[in-house]
Amino acid sequence: MLHRNSSIVAAEDIEAGNMKPKFQDEPTLPIFLKFREVTYKVSIKKLTILSGISGSVNPGEVLALMGPSGSGKTTLLSLLGGRVSQSSIGGSVTYNDKPYSKLLKSKIGFVTQDDVLFPHLTVKETLTYAARLCLPKTLTRQQKEQRALDVMQELGLERCQDTMIGGAFVRGVSGGERKRVSIGNEIIINPSLLFLDEPTSGLDSTTALKTIQMLHDIAKAGKTVITTIHQPSSRLFHGFDKLILLGRGNLLYFGKSSEAMDYFSSIGCSPLIAMNPAEFLLDLANGNINDISVPSELEDRVQNGNSGRESLTEKSFPVQEYLVEAYEKKKLLDPVPLDEEAKGKVLRGKRGASWWEQYCILFSRGFKERRHEYFSWLPFTQVLSTAVVLGLLWWRSDIRTPRGLQDQAGLVFFIAVFWGFFPVFTAIFAFPQERAMLNKERAADMYKLSAYFMARTTSDLPLDFILPTLFLLVVYFMTDLRVSPYPFFLTFLTVFLCILAAQGLGLAIGAILMDIKKASTLASVIVMTFMLAGGFFVSKVPVFISWVRYISFNYHTYKLLLKVQYRGVATSINGVRIDNGLTEVVALVVMIFGYRLLAYLSLRRMKIGT
């Protein structure tokens, strides 16, 4: 259990020599969170999601946001955590009596409902990379790694530290351990505010109780903890310090969770049978008054209001209207006055890793996450088997006759097509698969988008060198292509340029659409068009569509390979004049950088949280 956060060391303990900090770190800055008459509307649909929500939570407390599905509790959590555009918020939300600012990002931890983690990284690797990315530059790498070990110890993760996180197709840690890793990822920066969305979702009752107890221990270390909860057990319910009950975006109760039942009894609502308090409150919020004693005024409203109403949602209106009115008349807790000492605290942003350090960390993390792909037998089998088939079909091809030269030109075209097709359909998965992680980490301001983009697009380069090298070693010598070091090197360079251009197209399509099915469909159409316009099937393309071949990397790669292989052998092949190939090289380089620039700009335009 988290009896005391290792990063929070009292000054008197240090002076007395009872405790030595493992590295110098600021104690948790106490943040008092207050919100008054908060409203939130979706401008497109003109729909009110939250209406007049007020409350407060102090350091050392755990506030639970409870309500039925669709009541607005996740929206309120995101709003308080700074994950919603401030321009669309009505009312006021203050942190130590100051509005939200970017400096707060380094003081906020936000645990999403779904555990967004890399499945092939171990627990230790996951927390270590988070520490290296987020902790201040003033700390050494060893101190950051020690912080990760401390958090693992605090959360009871030592036993599974070398176990992969796991996912849908990868066996890994348990659900409770996965949730603790997600929490560890956030508390590693020693946040003042910790937000959690449904942290007990999918956990058994015992694990859920341990998770909530852990949140209390985190709060005792001086942090302010806010969590959504759907339908807690009675033991969980009594474990919260404060409670907000929402119904269709309206505030039905804010106060101490221990006083919730007394409050609803005071307005005439009480269970007729023994019930879990949370179940009772959710029934009321849903407008379900079966097995609940209600005042005669509410009974009359329900009977009169339900006449002619058919849907369950409409039938719940009278109950919710009564509860909202009752709370307005009898508010239990107003936001408490701010502690003067905390009011004087100034937020200072902590600068994490530099751009180069971010790039190196993200490159290393990406390489480790995808190492199972790099060393999988599937891509090697696919490439080598294709190379062997080509070698057998074009075995010892002879270019001394026009027919033989034409046949070998077909092989050259297939090489251009294969290394234009294969990388596109590998690259389109890159950004859509990591969309949730990118959203989460960008919202936390963990790194610059440019550092992530460069790391993500270069961490695949090792495999990009290995596979074409193996492919060419097999095909080149089985088919009697031009055997000498210079043509072989130029052939490899041409194929590599084609791979980078095709990868860029795949990255751009994936970044623009951010949907694997849509991206695959669009990529199929584009690649097929590029292949048909590649200069082998149709030599004379109609003028109105001839522009397609000039943006086709297959076309430029095919022409360049012909020039590499047959320079000095023929003056032209299939209408391609054999010259130095500078035009084709320039075209491929422009595509390499142009497609990647398009992908980067598409990621920049992507709204966080979408």
Coordinates of C-alpha atoms in Angstrom, one line a residue:
M1 CA 0.0 0.0 0.0
L2 CA 1.0 3.6 -0.6
H3 CA 1.5 4.7 3.0
R4 CA 3.7 7.4 1.8
N5 CA 4.8 8.6 -1.6
S6 CA 8.6 8.2 -2.0
S7 CA 8.8 11.5 -3.9
I8 CA 7.2 13.5 -1.0
V9 CA 9.7 13.9 1.8
A10 CA 8.9 16.1 4.7
A11 CA 11.6 18.6 5.6
E12 CA 11.6 17.7 9.2
D13 CA 12.3 14.0 8.4
I14 CA 15.2 15.0 6.2
E15 CA 16.7 17.3 8.8
A16 CA 16.3 14.7 11.5
G17 CA 18.1 12.2 9.3
N18 CA 15.2 9.8 9.4
M19 CA 14.8 9.7 5.7
K20 CA 17.0 10.5 2.7
P21 CA 15.4 11.4 -0.6
K22 CA 16.7 9.2 -3.4
F23 CA 16.8 12.3 -5.5
Q24 CA 16.0 16.0 -5.1
D25 CA 12.4 16.6 -6.0
E26 CA 9.8 19.2 -5.0
P27 CA 7.1 18.1 -2.5
T28 CA 3.6 17.8 -3.9
L29 CA 2.2 21.3 -4.5
P30 CA -1.3 21.3 -2.8
I31 CA -4.0 22.3 -5.3
F32 CA -7.5 23.2 -4.2
L33 CA -9.9 22.6 -7.0
K34 CA -13.1 24.6 -7.1
F35 CA -15.8 24.8 -9.7
R36 CA -19.0 26.9 -9.7
E37 CA -22.0 26.8 -12.0
V38 CA -20.1 24.9 -14.7
T39 CA -21.9 24.4 -17.9
Y40 CA -20.8 22.6 -21.1
K41 CA -22.5 22.6 -24.4
V42 CA -21.8 20.9 -27.7
S43 CA -22.1 23.8 -30.2
I44 CA -22.8 21.7 -33.3
K45 CA -25.8 19.9 -31.9
K46 CA -26.7 22.7 -29.4
L47 CA -26.9 20.1 -26.7
T48 CA -26.3 20.9 -23.1
I49 CA -24.0 18.2 -21.5
L50 CA -23.5 19.8 -18.1
S51 CA -25.7 22.4 -16.4
G52 CA -24.8 24.3 -13.3
I53 CA -22.3 21.9 -11.6
S54 CA -20.6 23.3 -8.5
G55 CA -18.2 21.6 -6.1
S56 CA -14.8 21.5 -4.6
V57 CA -12.1 19.0 -3.6
N58 CA -9.0 19.6 -1.5
P59 CA -5.6 17.9 -1.2
G60 CA -5.9 14.7 0.7
E61 CA -9.4 14.0 -0.5
V62 CA -10.9 11.6 -3.0
L63 CA -14.0 13.0 -4.9
A64 CA -16.2 10.5 -6.7
L65 CA -18.3 11.5 -9.7
M66 CA -21.2 9.1 -9.9
G67 CA -24.2 8.9 -12.2
P68 CA -25.9 6.7 -14.8
S69 CA -24.4 6.2 -18.3
G70 CA -24.8 9.4 -20.2
S71 CA -25.1 11.6 -17.1
G72 CA -22.0 13.6 -18.0
K73 CA -19.5 12.4 -15.4
T74 CA -16.7 11.6 -17.9
T75 CA -17.3 15.0 -19.5
L76 CA -17.0 16.7 -16.1
L77 CA -13.8 14.8 -15.3
S78 CA -12.3 15.8 -18.7
L79 CA -13.3 19.4 -18.2
L80 CA -11.8 19.6 -14.7
G81 CA -8.6 17.9 -16.0
G82 CA -8.2 20.5 -18.7
R83 CA -9.0 18.0 -21.5
V84 CA -11.9 20.1 -22.9
S85 CA -11.5 23.4 -24.8
Q86 CA -11.8 26.2 -22.2
S87 CA -13.7 28.3 -24.7
S88 CA -16.7 26.0 -24.6
I89 CA -17.0 26.0 -20.8
G90 CA -19.4 28.2 -18.8
G91 CA -19.0 29.1 -15.1
S92 CA -15.6 29.0 -13.4
V93 CA -13.0 26.3 -12.7
T94 CA -10.1 27.4 -10.5
Y95 CA -7.0 25.8 -9.2
N96 CA -5.7 27.6 -6.1
D97 CA -8.1 30.4 -7.1
K98 CA -6.4 30.7 -10.6
P99 CA -7.8 29.6 -13.9
Y100 CA -6.4 26.7 -15.9
S101 CA -3.1 27.3 -17.6
K102 CA -0.6 25.2 -19.6
L103 CA 1.7 25.2 -16.5
L104 CA -0.9 22.9 -14.8
K105 CA -0.2 20.1 -17.3
S106 CA 2.9 19.1 -15.5
K107 CA 0.9 18.9 -12.2
I108 CA -2.0 16.8 -13.6
G109 CA -2.1 13.0 -14.0
F110 CA -5.0 11.6 -16.0
V111 CA -5.8 7.9 -16.1
T112 CA -8.2 7.0 -18.9
Q113 CA -10.9 4.3 -18.6
D114 CA -9.1 2.1 -21.2
D115 CA -5.6 1.3 -20.2
V116 CA -3.6 2.8 -23.1
L117 CA -0.3 1.0 -22.9
F118 CA 2.1 -0.7 -25.3
P119 CA 1.3 -4.4 -25.1
H120 CA 4.8 -5.7 -25.9
L121 CA 6.7 -3.6 -23.3
T122 CA 7.3 -4.9 -19.9
V123 CA 6.0 -3.2 -16.8
K124 CA 9.5 -1.9 -15.9
E125 CA 10.1 -0.7 -19.5
T126 CA 6.7 1.2 -19.5
L127 CA 7.3 3.1 -16.3
T128 CA 11.0 3.7 -17.1
Y129 CA 10.2 5.3 -20.5
A130 CA 7.5 7.4 -18.8
A131 CA 10.0 8.6 -16.2
R132 CA 12.7 9.4 -18.8
L133 CA 10.3 11.4 -20.9
C134 CA 8.4 13.3 -18.2
L135 CA 10.8 14.0 -15.2
P136 CA 12.8 17.2 -15.2
K137 CA 16.1 17.6 -17.0
T138 CA 17.8 18.3 -13.7
L139 CA 17.6 14.6 -12.9
T140 CA 20.1 12.1 -14.2
R141 CA 19.0 9.0 -16.2
Q142 CA 19.8 6.8 -13.1
Q143 CA 17.6 9.0 -10.9
K144 CA 14.8 8.8 -13.3
E145 CA 15.1 5.0 -13.5
Q146 CA 15.2 4.8 -9.8
R147 CA 12.0 6.8 -9.6
A148 CA 10.4 4.1 -11.9
L149 CA 11.6 1.4 -9.5
D150 CA 10.2 3.4 -6.5
V151 CA 6.8 3.6 -8.2
M152 CA 6.7 -0.1 -8.9
Q153 CA 7.5 -0.8 -5.3
E154 CA 4.8 1.6 -4.1
L155 CA 2.2 0.0 -6.4
G156 CA 3.2 -3.6 -5.6
L157 CA 4.4 -4.3 -9.2
E158 CA 7.8 -5.7 -8.4
R159 CA 6.6 -9.3 -8.9
C160 CA 5.5 -8.6 -12.5
Q161 CA 8.1 -6.0 -13.5
D162 CA 9.6 -8.1 -16.2
T163 CA 6.2 -9.3 -17.6
M164 CA 4.8 -7.8 -20.8
I165 CA 1.8 -5.6 -20.4
G166 CA -0.1 -7.8 -22.9
G167 CA -3.2 -7.1 -25.0
A168 CA -5.9 -8.7 -27.1
F169 CA -3.5 -11.2 -28.7
V170 CA -0.6 -11.0 -26.2
R171 CA -0.7 -12.7 -22.8
G172 CA 0.4 -10.3 -20.1
V173 CA -0.3 -8.9 -16.6
S174 CA -3.7 -9.1 -14.9
G175 CA -6.4 -6.4 -15.2
G176 CA -5.6 -5.1 -11.7
E177 CA -1.9 -4.9 -12.5
R178 CA -2.6 -3.2 -15.8
K179 CA -4.6 -0.6 -14.0
R180 CA -1.8 0.0 -11.5
V181 CA 0.6 0.4 -14.3
S182 CA -1.7 3.1 -15.8
I183 CA -1.8 4.9 -12.5
G184 CA 1.9 4.5 -12.1
N185 CA 2.5 6.2 -15.5
E186 CA 0.7 9.2 -14.1
I187 CA 2.0 9.5 -10.5
I188 CA 5.6 9.1 -11.7
I189 CA 5.7 12.8 -12.2
N190 CA 4.4 13.5 -8.7
P191 CA 1.2 15.2 -9.8
S192 CA -0.8 17.5 -7.6
L193 CA -4.1 16.5 -9.3
L194 CA -4.9 12.9 -10.2
F195 CA -8.0 12.2 -12.4
L196 CA -9.2 8.7 -13.1
D197 CA -12.0 7.6 -15.4
E198 CA -13.7 4.4 -14.2
P199 CA -10.6 2.9 -12.5
T200 CA -12.5 -0.1 -11.2
S201 CA -14.1 -1.0 -14.6
G202 CA -13.7 -4.6 -15.4
L203 CA -12.1 -5.5 -12.0
D204 CA -13.4 -8.0 -9.5
S205 CA -14.7 -6.5 -6.2
T206 CA -11.6 -7.3 -4.2
T207 CA -9.2 -5.8 -6.8
A208 CA -11.5 -2.8 -7.1
L209 CA -11.5 -2.2 -3.4
K210 CA -7.6 -2.4 -3.3
T211 CA -7.5 0.1 -6.2
I212 CA -9.7 2.6 -4.3
Q213 CA -7.7 2.1 -1.1
M214 CA -4.6 2.8 -3.2
L215 CA -6.2 6.1 -4.3
H216 CA -6.7 7.0 -0.7
D217 CA -3.1 6.4 0.0
I218 CA -2.1 8.6 -2.9
A219 CA -4.4 11.3 -1.7
K220 CA -2.9 11.2 1.8
A221 CA 0.5 12.0 0.2
G222 CA -0.9 15.5 -0.5
K223 CA -2.6 14.9 -3.8
T224 CA -6.1 15.9 -4.9
V225 CA -7.9 12.8 -6.4
I226 CA -11.0 12.9 -8.6
T227 CA -12.5 9.7 -10.1
T228 CA -15.6 8.6 -11.9
I229 CA -17.3 5.5 -10.7
H230 CA -20.3 3.7 -12.3
Q231 CA -21.8 1.4 -9.8
P232 CA -19.6 0.8 -6.8
S233 CA -20.1 -1.8 -4.1
S234 CA -21.2 -0.5 -0.7
R235 CA -17.7 -0.9 0.6
L236 CA -16.3 1.2 -2.2
F237 CA -19.0 3.8 -1.8
H238 CA -18.2 4.5 1.8
G239 CA -14.6 4.8 1.0
F240 CA -14.9 8.1 -0.8
D241 CA -14.5 11.4 1.0
K242 CA -16.9 13.4 -1.3
L243 CA -19.5 12.6 -3.8
I244 CA -21.1 14.3 -6.8
L245 CA -24.2 12.6 -8.2
L246 CA -25.2 13.6 -11.7
G247 CA -28.4 13.0 -13.6
R248 CA -28.7 14.0 -17.3
G249 CA -26.0 16.7 -16.8
N250 CA -27.6 18.1 -13.7
L251 CA -26.2 18.2 -10.1
L252 CA -28.4 16.1 -7.8
Y253 CA -26.0 16.0 -4.9
F254 CA -22.6 17.3 -3.8
G255 CA -21.3 16.6 -0.3
K256 CA -19.7 14.0 1.9
S257 CA -20.4 10.5 0.7
S258 CA -21.2 9.5 4.3
E259 CA -24.0 12.0 4.4
A260 CA -25.6 11.2 1.1
M261 CA -28.3 8.8 2.5
D262 CA -29.2 11.3 5.2
Y263 CA -29.6 14.1 2.7
F264 CA -32.0 12.1 0.5
S265 CA -33.9 11.0 3.5
S266 CA -34.3 14.7 4.5
I267 CA -36.0 15.4 1.1
G268 CA -38.3 12.4 1.5
C269 CA -36.5 9.7 -0.5
S270 CA -35.4 6.5 1.2
P271 CA -35.2 2.8 0.2
L272 CA -38.0 0.5 1.2
I273 CA -35.7 -2.5 1.2
A274 CA -32.1 -3.0 2.2
M275 CA -30.1 -1.6 -0.7
N276 CA -26.5 -0.7 -1.6
P277 CA -26.4 3.1 -1.2
A278 CA -24.9 3.5 -4.7
E279 CA -27.6 1.4 -6.2
F280 CA -30.2 3.5 -4.4
L281 CA -28.7 6.8 -5.7
L282 CA -28.3 5.5 -9.3
D283 CA -32.0 4.4 -9.3
L284 CA -33.0 7.9 -8.2
A285 CA -30.7 9.5 -10.8
N286 CA -32.3 7.3 -13.5
G287 CA -35.8 8.2 -12.3
N288 CA -36.5 4.7 -11.1
I289 CA -38.5 4.9 -7.8
N290 CA -39.4 1.2 -7.5
D291 CA -38.7 0.0 -3.9
I292 CA -38.1 3.7 -3.0
S293 CA -40.3 5.8 -0.6
V294 CA -40.8 9.2 -2.1
P295 CA -42.8 12.2 -0.9
S296 CA -46.4 12.6 -2.1
E297 CA -45.5 15.7 -4.1
L298 CA -43.1 13.7 -6.2
E299 CA -45.6 10.9 -6.5
D300 CA -48.1 13.3 -7.9
R301 CA -45.5 14.7 -10.3
V302 CA -44.7 11.3 -11.6
Q303 CA -48.3 10.3 -12.2
N304 CA -49.2 13.6 -13.9
G305 CA -45.9 13.9 -15.8
N306 CA -45.9 10.3 -17.1
S307 CA -49.3 10.5 -18.7
G308 CA -48.7 10.3 -22.4
R309 CA -45.0 9.7 -22.1
E310 CA -43.8 6.4 -23.5
S311 CA -40.0 6.3 -23.3
L312 CA -38.2 5.5 -20.1
T313 CA -36.1 8.6 -20.5
E314 CA -39.1 10.8 -20.6
K315 CA -40.7 9.1 -17.6
S316 CA -37.6 9.9 -15.5
F317 CA -38.0 13.7 -16.1
P318 CA -40.3 14.4 -13.1
V319 CA -38.0 12.6 -10.6
Q320 CA -34.9 14.4 -11.9
E321 CA -36.7 17.8 -11.9
Y322 CA -37.7 17.2 -8.3
L323 CA -34.2 16.2 -7.2
V324 CA -32.6 19.2 -8.9
E325 CA -35.1 21.6 -7.3
A326 CA -34.6 20.0 -3.9
Y327 CA -30.8 20.3 -4.1
E328 CA -31.0 24.0 -5.2
K329 CA -33.0 24.7 -2.0
K330 CA -30.8 22.7 0.3
K331 CA -27.2 22.7 -0.7
L332 CA -25.0 20.9 1.8
L333 CA -21.5 22.0 0.8
D334 CA -20.4 25.1 -0.9
P335 CA -16.8 25.3 -2.1
V336 CA -14.7 26.0 1.0
P337 CA -12.5 29.1 1.3
L338 CA -9.0 28.5 0.0
D339 CA -6.1 28.0 2.3
E340 CA -4.1 31.2 2.3
E341 CA -0.8 29.4 2.2
A342 CA -1.8 27.4 -0.9
K343 CA -3.2 30.5 -2.5
G344 CA 0.3 32.0 -2.5
K345 CA 1.8 29.0 -4.3
V346 CA 3.0 29.8 -7.8
L347 CA 2.8 27.1 -10.5
R348 CA 6.1 26.5 -12.2
G349 CA 6.4 24.2 -15.2
K350 CA 9.0 21.5 -15.2
R351 CA 10.9 21.1 -18.4
G352 CA 11.3 17.4 -19.3
A353 CA 13.6 15.9 -21.8
S354 CA 15.1 17.9 -24.6
W355 CA 14.0 17.4 -28.2
W356 CA 16.9 15.1 -28.9
E357 CA 16.4 13.1 -25.7
Q358 CA 12.7 12.8 -26.6
Y359 CA 13.6 11.5 -30.0
C360 CA 16.1 8.9 -28.6
I361 CA 13.7 7.7 -25.9
L362 CA 10.8 7.4 -28.3
F363 CA 13.0 5.7 -30.9
S364 CA 14.2 3.2 -28.3
R365 CA 10.6 2.6 -27.0
G366 CA 9.2 2.2 -30.5
F367 CA 12.0 -0.3 -31.5
K368 CA 11.4 -2.3 -28.3
E369 CA 7.6 -2.3 -28.8
R370 CA 7.9 -3.5 -32.4
R371 CA 10.9 -5.9 -31.9
H372 CA 8.5 -8.8 -32.3
E373 CA 7.7 -7.6 -35.8
Y374 CA 11.3 -7.0 -36.7
F375 CA 12.3 -10.5 -35.7
S376 CA 9.2 -12.3 -36.8
W377 CA 9.5 -15.0 -39.3
L378 CA 6.5 -13.8 -41.3
P379 CA 8.0 -10.8 -43.2
F380 CA 11.2 -12.7 -43.8
T381 CA 9.3 -15.7 -45.1
Q382 CA 7.1 -13.4 -47.3
V383 CA 10.1 -11.6 -48.8
L384 CA 12.4 -14.5 -49.2
S385 CA 9.8 -16.8 -50.7
T386 CA 8.9 -14.1 -53.2
A387 CA 12.6 -13.7 -54.1
V388 CA 13.0 -17.4 -54.6
V389 CA 9.9 -17.6 -56.9
L390 CA 11.3 -14.7 -59.0
G391 CA 14.7 -16.3 -59.1
L392 CA 13.2 -19.5 -60.4
L393 CA 10.9 -17.8 -63.0
W394 CA 13.8 -15.7 -64.4
W395 CA 16.5 -18.2 -63.8
R396 CA 19.7 -17.2 -65.6
S397 CA 17.8 -14.8 -67.8
D398 CA 19.7 -13.9 -71.0
I399 CA 19.5 -10.3 -72.3
R400 CA 21.5 -10.9 -75.4
T401 CA 18.3 -11.3 -77.4
P402 CA 15.5 -8.7 -77.7
R403 CA 13.0 -11.2 -76.2
G404 CA 15.3 -11.9 -73.3
L405 CA 15.8 -8.2 -72.7
Q406 CA 12.1 -7.7 -72.7
D407 CA 11.5 -10.5 -70.2
Q408 CA 14.1 -9.2 -67.8
A409 CA 12.6 -5.7 -68.0
G410 CA 9.4 -7.4 -66.7
L411 CA 11.4 -8.6 -63.7
V412 CA 12.7 -5.1 -63.1
F413 CA 9.1 -3.8 -63.2
F414 CA 8.0 -6.4 -60.7
I415 CA 10.7 -5.4 -58.3
A416 CA 9.6 -1.8 -58.6
V417 CA 5.9 -2.8 -57.9
F418 CA 6.7 -5.2 -55.1
W419 CA 8.8 -2.6 -53.2
G420 CA 6.1 0.0 -53.8
F421 CA 3.3 -2.2 -52.6
F422 CA 4.8 -3.9 -49.5
P423 CA 5.9 -0.7 -47.6
V424 CA 2.6 1.1 -48.2
F425 CA 0.5 -1.5 -46.5
T426 CA 2.9 -1.8 -43.6
A427 CA 3.1 2.0 -43.0
I428 CA -0.7 2.8 -43.1
F429 CA -1.0 1.0 -39.7
A430 CA 1.6 3.1 -37.9
F431 CA -0.5 6.1 -36.7
P432 CA -4.0 4.6 -36.5
Q433 CA -2.7 1.8 -34.3
E434 CA -1.0 4.3 -31.9
R435 CA -3.8 6.9 -32.1
A436 CA -5.0 6.4 -28.5
M437 CA -1.5 6.5 -27.1
L438 CA -0.7 9.6 -29.2
N439 CA -3.8 11.3 -27.9
K440 CA -3.1 10.5 -24.3
E441 CA 0.5 11.6 -24.4
R442 CA -0.1 14.7 -26.4
A443 CA -2.8 15.7 -24.0
A444 CA -0.2 15.3 -21.2
D445 CA 2.3 17.3 -23.1
M446 CA 4.9 14.5 -22.7
Y447 CA 6.9 15.3 -25.8
K448 CA 6.9 17.4 -29.0
L449 CA 4.9 16.0 -31.9
S450 CA 7.9 16.5 -34.2
A451 CA 10.1 14.3 -31.9
Y452 CA 7.4 11.5 -31.9
F453 CA 7.0 11.8 -35.7
M454 CA 10.7 11.5 -36.4
A455 CA 11.1 8.6 -34.0
R456 CA 8.1 6.7 -35.3
T457 CA 9.1 7.1 -39.0
T458 CA 12.8 6.2 -38.4
S459 CA 12.4 3.3 -36.0
D460 CA 11.4 1.0 -38.9
L461 CA 14.6 1.8 -40.9
P462 CA 16.6 -1.3 -39.6
L463 CA 14.0 -3.6 -41.1
D464 CA 13.9 -1.5 -44.2
F465 CA 17.6 -2.2 -44.8
I466 CA 17.5 -5.9 -43.9
L467 CA 14.6 -7.1 -46.1
P468 CA 15.5 -5.5 -49.4
T469 CA 19.1 -6.6 -48.9
L470 CA 18.1 -10.2 -48.5
F471 CA 15.6 -9.9 -51.4
L472 CA 18.2 -8.5 -53.8
L473 CA 20.9 -11.0 -52.8
V474 CA 18.6 -13.9 -53.8
V475 CA 17.1 -12.3 -56.9
Y476 CA 20.2 -10.6 -58.3
F477 CA 22.3 -13.6 -58.6
M478 CA 19.6 -16.2 -59.5
T479 CA 18.4 -14.0 -62.4
D480 CA 21.8 -12.8 -63.7
L481 CA 21.1 -9.1 -63.3
R482 CA 24.1 -6.9 -63.9
V483 CA 26.7 -8.5 -61.6
S484 CA 29.2 -6.0 -60.4
P485 CA 29.4 -3.9 -57.2
Y486 CA 28.4 -0.5 -58.7
P487 CA 25.1 -1.6 -60.4
F488 CA 24.2 -3.7 -57.3
F489 CA 24.8 -0.7 -55.0
L490 CA 22.7 1.6 -57.3
T491 CA 19.9 -1.0 -57.5
F492 CA 19.8 -1.3 -53.8
L493 CA 19.8 2.5 -53.4
T494 CA 17.0 2.8 -56.0
V495 CA 14.9 0.1 -54.2
F496 CA 15.5 1.9 -50.8
L497 CA 14.4 5.2 -52.3
C498 CA 11.2 3.5 -53.5
I499 CA 10.6 2.0 -50.1
L500 CA 10.9 5.4 -48.4
A501 CA 8.6 7.0 -50.9
A502 CA 6.0 4.2 -50.6
Q503 CA 6.3 4.4 -46.8
G504 CA 5.7 8.1 -46.9
L505 CA 2.5 7.6 -48.9
G506 CA 1.3 5.0 -46.4
L507 CA 2.1 7.2 -43.4
A508 CA 0.2 10.1 -45.1
I509 CA -2.9 8.0 -45.9
G510 CA -2.9 6.6 -42.3
A511 CA -2.4 10.0 -40.7
I512 CA -5.1 11.7 -42.8
L513 CA -7.8 9.0 -42.3
M514 CA -6.8 7.5 -39.0
D515 CA -8.9 4.5 -39.8
I516 CA -7.3 1.3 -40.9
K517 CA -10.2 0.0 -43.1
K518 CA -10.6 3.3 -44.9
A519 CA -6.9 3.8 -45.3
S520 CA -6.4 0.2 -46.7
T521 CA -9.2 0.8 -49.3
L522 CA -7.7 4.2 -50.4
A523 CA -4.2 2.8 -50.5
S524 CA -5.3 -0.2 -52.7
V525 CA -6.8 2.2 -55.3
I526 CA -3.8 4.5 -55.3
V527 CA -1.2 1.7 -55.5
M528 CA -3.1 0.0 -58.3
T529 CA -3.3 3.3 -60.2
F530 CA 0.4 3.9 -59.7
M531 CA 1.2 0.3 -60.9
L532 CA -0.9 0.6 -64.0
A533 CA 0.7 4.0 -64.8
G534 CA 4.1 2.6 -64.0
G535 CA 5.3 2.5 -67.7
F536 CA 5.2 -1.3 -68.3
F537 CA 1.5 -2.1 -69.1
V538 CA 0.8 1.1 -71.0
S539 CA 3.6 3.0 -72.8
K540 CA 1.4 5.7 -74.3
V541 CA -0.9 7.1 -71.7
P542 CA -3.7 9.5 -72.8
V543 CA -2.8 13.2 -72.2
F544 CA -5.7 13.9 -69.8
I545 CA -4.4 11.2 -67.3
S546 CA -0.7 11.2 -68.1
W547 CA 0.0 13.3 -65.0
V548 CA -0.6 10.2 -62.8
R549 CA 2.7 8.6 -63.9
Y550 CA 4.7 11.5 -62.7
I551 CA 3.4 11.1 -59.1
S552 CA 3.9 7.4 -59.3
F553 CA 6.9 6.1 -57.4
N554 CA 6.6 2.8 -59.4
Y555 CA 7.1 4.8 -62.6
H556 CA 10.2 6.6 -61.4
T557 CA 11.6 3.5 -59.8
Y558 CA 11.1 1.4 -62.9
K559 CA 12.8 3.9 -65.1
L560 CA 15.7 4.3 -62.7
L561 CA 16.2 0.5 -62.4
L562 CA 16.2 0.2 -66.2
K563 CA 18.9 2.9 -66.5
V564 CA 21.0 1.2 -63.7
Q565 CA 20.8 -2.3 -65.3
Y566 CA 21.0 -1.5 -69.0
R567 CA 23.2 1.6 -69.3
G568 CA 25.7 0.8 -72.0
V569 CA 23.6 -2.1 -73.2
A570 CA 20.8 -0.3 -74.9
T571 CA 19.9 3.3 -75.7
S572 CA 16.2 2.9 -74.8
I573 CA 13.9 0.1 -73.5
N574 CA 10.1 0.2 -73.6
G575 CA 10.3 3.9 -74.6
V576 CA 12.6 4.8 -71.6
R577 CA 15.7 6.7 -72.7
I578 CA 18.8 5.4 -70.9
D579 CA 20.4 8.5 -69.3
N580 CA 21.9 9.4 -65.9
G581 CA 18.5 9.1 -64.1
L582 CA 18.9 12.4 -62.1
T583 CA 15.2 13.4 -62.8
E584 CA 13.9 10.1 -61.3
V585 CA 16.1 10.5 -58.2
V586 CA 14.9 14.0 -57.6
A587 CA 11.3 12.9 -58.1
L588 CA 11.6 10.1 -55.5
V589 CA 13.4 12.4 -53.0
V590 CA 10.6 15.0 -53.3
M591 CA 8.0 12.2 -52.7
I592 CA 9.9 10.9 -49.6
F593 CA 9.8 14.3 -47.9
G594 CA 6.6 15.6 -49.4
Y595 CA 4.5 12.6 -48.3
R596 CA 6.0 12.7 -44.8
L597 CA 5.4 16.5 -44.5
L598 CA 1.7 15.8 -45.4
A599 CA 1.6 13.1 -42.7
Y600 CA 3.1 15.4 -40.1
L601 CA 0.7 18.3 -40.9
S602 CA -2.2 15.9 -40.7
L603 CA -1.2 14.8 -37.2
R604 CA -0.8 18.4 -36.2
R605 CA -4.4 19.1 -37.3
M606 CA -5.7 16.1 -35.4
K607 CA -7.7 17.3 -32.4
I608 CA -6.6 15.8 -29.1
G609 CA -9.3 13.5 -27.8
T610 CA -10.7 12.7 -31.2

